[in-house]
Coordinates of C-alpha atoms in Angstrom, one line a residue:
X1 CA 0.0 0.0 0.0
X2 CA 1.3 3.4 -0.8
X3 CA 2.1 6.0 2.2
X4 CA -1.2 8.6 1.1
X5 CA -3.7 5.2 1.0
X6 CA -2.8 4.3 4.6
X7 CA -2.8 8.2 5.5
X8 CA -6.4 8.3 4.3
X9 CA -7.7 5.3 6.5
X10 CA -6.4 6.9 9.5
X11 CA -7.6 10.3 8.6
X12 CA -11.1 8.4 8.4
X13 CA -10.3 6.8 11.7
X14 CA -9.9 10.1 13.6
X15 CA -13.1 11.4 12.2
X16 CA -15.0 8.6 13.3
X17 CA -13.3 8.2 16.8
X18 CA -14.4 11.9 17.2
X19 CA -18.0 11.5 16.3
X20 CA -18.3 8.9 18.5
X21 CA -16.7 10.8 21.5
X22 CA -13.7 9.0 21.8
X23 CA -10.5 9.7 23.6
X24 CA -8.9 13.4 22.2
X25 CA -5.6 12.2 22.7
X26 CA -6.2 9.0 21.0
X27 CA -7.6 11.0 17.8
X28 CA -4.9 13.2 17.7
X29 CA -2.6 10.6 17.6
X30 CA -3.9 8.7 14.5
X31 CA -4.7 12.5 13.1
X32 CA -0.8 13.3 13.9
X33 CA 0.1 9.9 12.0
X34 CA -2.1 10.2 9.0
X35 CA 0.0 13.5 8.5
X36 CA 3.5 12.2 9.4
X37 CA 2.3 9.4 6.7
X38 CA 1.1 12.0 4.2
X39 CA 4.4 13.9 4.1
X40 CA 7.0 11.0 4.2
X41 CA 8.7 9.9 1.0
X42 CA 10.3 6.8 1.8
X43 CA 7.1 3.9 1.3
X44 CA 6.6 2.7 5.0
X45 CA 5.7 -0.7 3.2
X46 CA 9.4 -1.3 2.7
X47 CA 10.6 -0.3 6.1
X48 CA 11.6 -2.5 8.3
X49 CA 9.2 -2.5 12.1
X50 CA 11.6 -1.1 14.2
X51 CA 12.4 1.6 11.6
X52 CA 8.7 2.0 11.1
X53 CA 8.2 2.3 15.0
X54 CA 11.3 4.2 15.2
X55 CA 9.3 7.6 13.8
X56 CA 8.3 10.4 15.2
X57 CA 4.7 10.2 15.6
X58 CA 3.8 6.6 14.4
X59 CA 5.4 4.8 17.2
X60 CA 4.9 0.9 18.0
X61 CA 1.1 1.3 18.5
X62 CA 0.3 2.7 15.7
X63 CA 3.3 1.1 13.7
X64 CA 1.5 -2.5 14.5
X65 CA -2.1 -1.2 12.9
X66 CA 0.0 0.1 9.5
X67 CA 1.8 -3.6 9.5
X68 CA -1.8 -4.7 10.0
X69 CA -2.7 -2.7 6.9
X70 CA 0.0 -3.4 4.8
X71 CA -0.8 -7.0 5.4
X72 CA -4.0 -7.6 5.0
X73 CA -5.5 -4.7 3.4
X74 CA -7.4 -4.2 6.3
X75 CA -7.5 -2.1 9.7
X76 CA -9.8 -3.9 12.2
X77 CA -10.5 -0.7 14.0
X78 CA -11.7 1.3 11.6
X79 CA -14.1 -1.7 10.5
X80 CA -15.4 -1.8 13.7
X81 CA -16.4 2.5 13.6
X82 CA -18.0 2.0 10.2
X83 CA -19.8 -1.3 11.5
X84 CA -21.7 0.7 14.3
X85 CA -21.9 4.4 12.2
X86 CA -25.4 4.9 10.1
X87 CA -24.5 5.0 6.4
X88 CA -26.9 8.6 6.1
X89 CA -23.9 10.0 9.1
X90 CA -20.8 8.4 6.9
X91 CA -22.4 10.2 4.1
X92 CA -22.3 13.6 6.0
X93 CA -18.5 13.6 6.1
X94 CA -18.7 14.2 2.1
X95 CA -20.5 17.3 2.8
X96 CA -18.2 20.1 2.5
X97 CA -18.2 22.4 5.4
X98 CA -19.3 19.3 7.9
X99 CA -16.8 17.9 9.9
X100 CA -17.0 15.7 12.9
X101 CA -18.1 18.6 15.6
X102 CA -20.8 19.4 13.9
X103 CA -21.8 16.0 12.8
X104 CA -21.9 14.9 16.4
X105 CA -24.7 18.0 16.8
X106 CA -26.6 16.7 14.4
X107 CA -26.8 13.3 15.3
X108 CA -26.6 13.3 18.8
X109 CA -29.2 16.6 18.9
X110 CA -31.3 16.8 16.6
X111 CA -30.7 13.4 16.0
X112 CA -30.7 13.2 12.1
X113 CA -29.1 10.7 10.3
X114 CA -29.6 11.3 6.8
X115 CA -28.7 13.9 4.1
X116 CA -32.2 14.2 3.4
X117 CA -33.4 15.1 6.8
X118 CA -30.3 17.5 7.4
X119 CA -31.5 19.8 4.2
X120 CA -35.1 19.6 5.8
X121 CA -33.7 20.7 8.9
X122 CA -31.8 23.5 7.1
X123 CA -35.0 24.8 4.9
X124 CA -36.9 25.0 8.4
X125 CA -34.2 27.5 10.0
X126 CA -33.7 24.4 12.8
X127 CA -29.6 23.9 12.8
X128 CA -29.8 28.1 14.2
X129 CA -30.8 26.7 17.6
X130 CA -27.7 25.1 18.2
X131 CA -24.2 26.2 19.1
X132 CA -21.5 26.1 16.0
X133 CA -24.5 26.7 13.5
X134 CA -25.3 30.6 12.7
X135 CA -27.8 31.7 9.5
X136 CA -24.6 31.9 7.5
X137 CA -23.1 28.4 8.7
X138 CA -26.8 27.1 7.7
X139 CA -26.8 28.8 4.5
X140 CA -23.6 27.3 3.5
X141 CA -24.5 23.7 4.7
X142 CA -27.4 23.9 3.0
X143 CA -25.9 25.1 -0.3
X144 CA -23.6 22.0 -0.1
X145 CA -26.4 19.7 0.4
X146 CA -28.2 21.2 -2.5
X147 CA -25.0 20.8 -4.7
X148 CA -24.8 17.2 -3.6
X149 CA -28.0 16.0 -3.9
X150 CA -27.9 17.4 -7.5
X151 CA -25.0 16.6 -8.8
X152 CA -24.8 12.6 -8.1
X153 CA -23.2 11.6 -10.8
X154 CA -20.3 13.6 -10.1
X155 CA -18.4 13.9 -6.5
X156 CA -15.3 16.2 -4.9
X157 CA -12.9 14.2 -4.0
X158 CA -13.5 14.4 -0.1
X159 CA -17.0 13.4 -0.8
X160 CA -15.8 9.9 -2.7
X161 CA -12.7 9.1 0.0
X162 CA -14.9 7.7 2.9
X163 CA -16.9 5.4 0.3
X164 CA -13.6 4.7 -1.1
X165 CA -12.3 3.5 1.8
X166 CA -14.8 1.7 3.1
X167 CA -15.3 -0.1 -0.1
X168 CA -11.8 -1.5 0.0
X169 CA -11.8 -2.7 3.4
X170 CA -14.9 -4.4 2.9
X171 CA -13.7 -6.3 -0.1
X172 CA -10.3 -7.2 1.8
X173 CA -12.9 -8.4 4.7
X174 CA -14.6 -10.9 2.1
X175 CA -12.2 -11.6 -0.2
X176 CA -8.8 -11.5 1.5
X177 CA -7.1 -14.2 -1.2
X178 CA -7.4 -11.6 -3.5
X179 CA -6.1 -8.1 -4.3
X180 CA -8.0 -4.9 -4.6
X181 CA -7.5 -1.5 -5.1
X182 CA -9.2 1.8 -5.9
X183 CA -7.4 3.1 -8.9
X184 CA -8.1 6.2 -11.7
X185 CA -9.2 9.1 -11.0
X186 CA -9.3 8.6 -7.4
X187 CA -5.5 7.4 -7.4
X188 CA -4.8 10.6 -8.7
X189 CA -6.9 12.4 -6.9
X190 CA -8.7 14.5 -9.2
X191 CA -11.0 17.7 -8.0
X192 CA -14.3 16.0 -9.0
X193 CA -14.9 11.9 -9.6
X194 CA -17.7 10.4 -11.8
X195 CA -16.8 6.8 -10.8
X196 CA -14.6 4.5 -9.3
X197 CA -12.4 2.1 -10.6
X198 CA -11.9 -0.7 -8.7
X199 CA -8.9 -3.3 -10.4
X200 CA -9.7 -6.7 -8.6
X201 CA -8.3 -10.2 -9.2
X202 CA -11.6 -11.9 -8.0
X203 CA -13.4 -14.2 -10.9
X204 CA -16.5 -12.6 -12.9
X205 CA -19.1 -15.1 -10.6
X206 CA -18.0 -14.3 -7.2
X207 CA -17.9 -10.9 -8.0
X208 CA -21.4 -11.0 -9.7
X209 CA -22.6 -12.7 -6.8
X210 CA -21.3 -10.5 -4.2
X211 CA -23.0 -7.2 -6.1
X212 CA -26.0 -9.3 -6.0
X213 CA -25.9 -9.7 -2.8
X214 CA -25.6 -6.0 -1.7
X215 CA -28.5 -5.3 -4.3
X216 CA -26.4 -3.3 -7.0
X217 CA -27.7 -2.6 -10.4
X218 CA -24.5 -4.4 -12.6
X219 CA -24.2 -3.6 -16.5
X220 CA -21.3 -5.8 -18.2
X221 CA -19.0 -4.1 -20.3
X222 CA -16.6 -5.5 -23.2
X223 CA -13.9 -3.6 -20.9
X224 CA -15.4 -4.2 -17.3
X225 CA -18.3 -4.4 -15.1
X226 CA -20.4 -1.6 -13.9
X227 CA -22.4 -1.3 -11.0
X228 CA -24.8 1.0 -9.3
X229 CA -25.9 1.5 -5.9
X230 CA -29.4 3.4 -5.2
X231 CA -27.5 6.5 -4.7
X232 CA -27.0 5.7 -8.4
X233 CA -23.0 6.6 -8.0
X234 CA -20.9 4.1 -10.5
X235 CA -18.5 1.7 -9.5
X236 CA -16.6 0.2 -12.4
X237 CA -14.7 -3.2 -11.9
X238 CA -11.7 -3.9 -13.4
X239 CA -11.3 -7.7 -13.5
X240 CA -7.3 -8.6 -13.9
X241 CA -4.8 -11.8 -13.0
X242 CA -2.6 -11.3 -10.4
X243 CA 0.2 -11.1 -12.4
X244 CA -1.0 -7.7 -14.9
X245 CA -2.9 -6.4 -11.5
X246 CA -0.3 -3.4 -11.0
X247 CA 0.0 -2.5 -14.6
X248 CA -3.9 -2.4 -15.0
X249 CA -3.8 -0.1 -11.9
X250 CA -1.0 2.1 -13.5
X251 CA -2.8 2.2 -16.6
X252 CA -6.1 3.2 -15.1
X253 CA -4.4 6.1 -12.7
X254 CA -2.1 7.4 -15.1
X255 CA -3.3 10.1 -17.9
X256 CA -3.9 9.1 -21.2
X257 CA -0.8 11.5 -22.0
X258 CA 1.2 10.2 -19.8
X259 CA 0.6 6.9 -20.7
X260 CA 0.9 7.4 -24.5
X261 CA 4.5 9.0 -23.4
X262 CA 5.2 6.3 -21.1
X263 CA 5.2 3.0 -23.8
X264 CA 6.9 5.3 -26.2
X265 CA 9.4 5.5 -24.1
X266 CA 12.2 3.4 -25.9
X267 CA 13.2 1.8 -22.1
X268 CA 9.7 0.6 -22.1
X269 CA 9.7 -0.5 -25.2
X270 CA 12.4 -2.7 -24.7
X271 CA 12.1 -4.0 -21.6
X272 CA 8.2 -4.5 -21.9

């Protein structure tokens, strides 16, 4: 896993732990580690533990939940916060100009869990009551609902990143055997996001069956399978072997320019 895709989980684990009213210190220290994570260039996957434990604000604690990660893809912890948050309350932290203070106001006060019932609340003048929300705070939570609700098919980045990242823990919790990773325009974090690839070396039949099972809407492709969830955002899966699973996944997160200049490029042509 690359340094930024562990960053994100534990950025996601902080704002969790703080909606649920967890331990300041303990959220500050997964915060602090997601943004030691974010700025290091040496890939923490190729460190050594006691190197890995060795810095400055990842520690042996925290160093055993990234070897955790690294190794299985998945970080039980954060699981367990997304196991016992309401989907309508992981959906808030899309919303730009919600974070987890405010969040925990609305759900624990006014105790709404969906977008739909926070614009409600927002067209009847109610989040004014309560501390943290004046008209202009309400006018610009409501404009951002507005612009979400309408624009479906297209995502900011921060809306996409808590789906993301719940989407690829899930399919490490199923499917550990295999590998999985969110790729294209989400790799490269682009300002807005129409889909998500997701490059998988699971068979066509356990992944039709596991859509299935979760109730998408699936559409196959000649070059992969798409799905939709009844938020109607589109999840395309890239099915690959094991052995052309990175370079489907560079291909997908690279520009096309890029890539046109990359097998051009006479070292690739003769080495590839």
């Amino acid at each position: 896993m690359h340094n930024y895709e562990i960053a994100e989980q534990f950025t996601l684990l902080g704002k969790l732990m703080d909606i649920h009213g967890e331990n300041p210190f303990k959220i500050k220290s997964y915060t602090n580690a997601a943004y030691t994570l974010d700025k290091l260039a040496e890939p923490v996957s190729e460190m050594s533990p006691h190197e890995l434990f060795a810095i400055k604000g990842i520690g042996e604690a925290i160093g055993q939940k990234i070897l955790q990660l690294i190794e299985n893809k998945r970080l039980t912890i954060l699981e367990d916060y997304i196991e016992k948050t309401p989907i309508g309350i992981l959906e808030m932290l899309k919303i730009k100009g919600l974070g987890p203070k405010k969040i925990i106001t609305i759900w624990k006060e006014l105790e709404i869990e969906t977008v739909g019932e926070l614009l409600y609340a927002c067209q009847e003048n109610r989040l004014i009551n309560y501390k943290g929300f004046g008209a202009k705070t309400q006018q610009n939570i409501q404009e951002s609902l507005e612009y979400y609700l309408q624009h479906q098919g297209s995502y900011l980045y921060e809306q996409v990143e808590t789906l993301a990242c719940s989407l690829q823990n899930s399919l490490y919790e199923k499917f550990p055997e295999n590998e999985h990773i969110i790729s294209g325009h989400f790799k490269r974090q682009m300002e807005t996001i129409d889909f998500l690839d997701v490059v998988t070396t699971l068979s066509e039949n356990k992944l039709i069956n596991w859509l299935t099972e979760k109730e998408f809407t699936i559409t196959k492709l000649d070059e992969f399978i798409s799905c939709k969830g009844v938020d109607n955002f589109e999840i395309r899966w890239h099915i690959t072997s094991p052995e052309n699973f990175y370079w489907t996944d560079f291909t997908l997160a690279s520009s096309p320019n890029f890539l046109k200049k990359w097998v051009e490029n006479p070292f690739f042509k003769k080495n590839f």
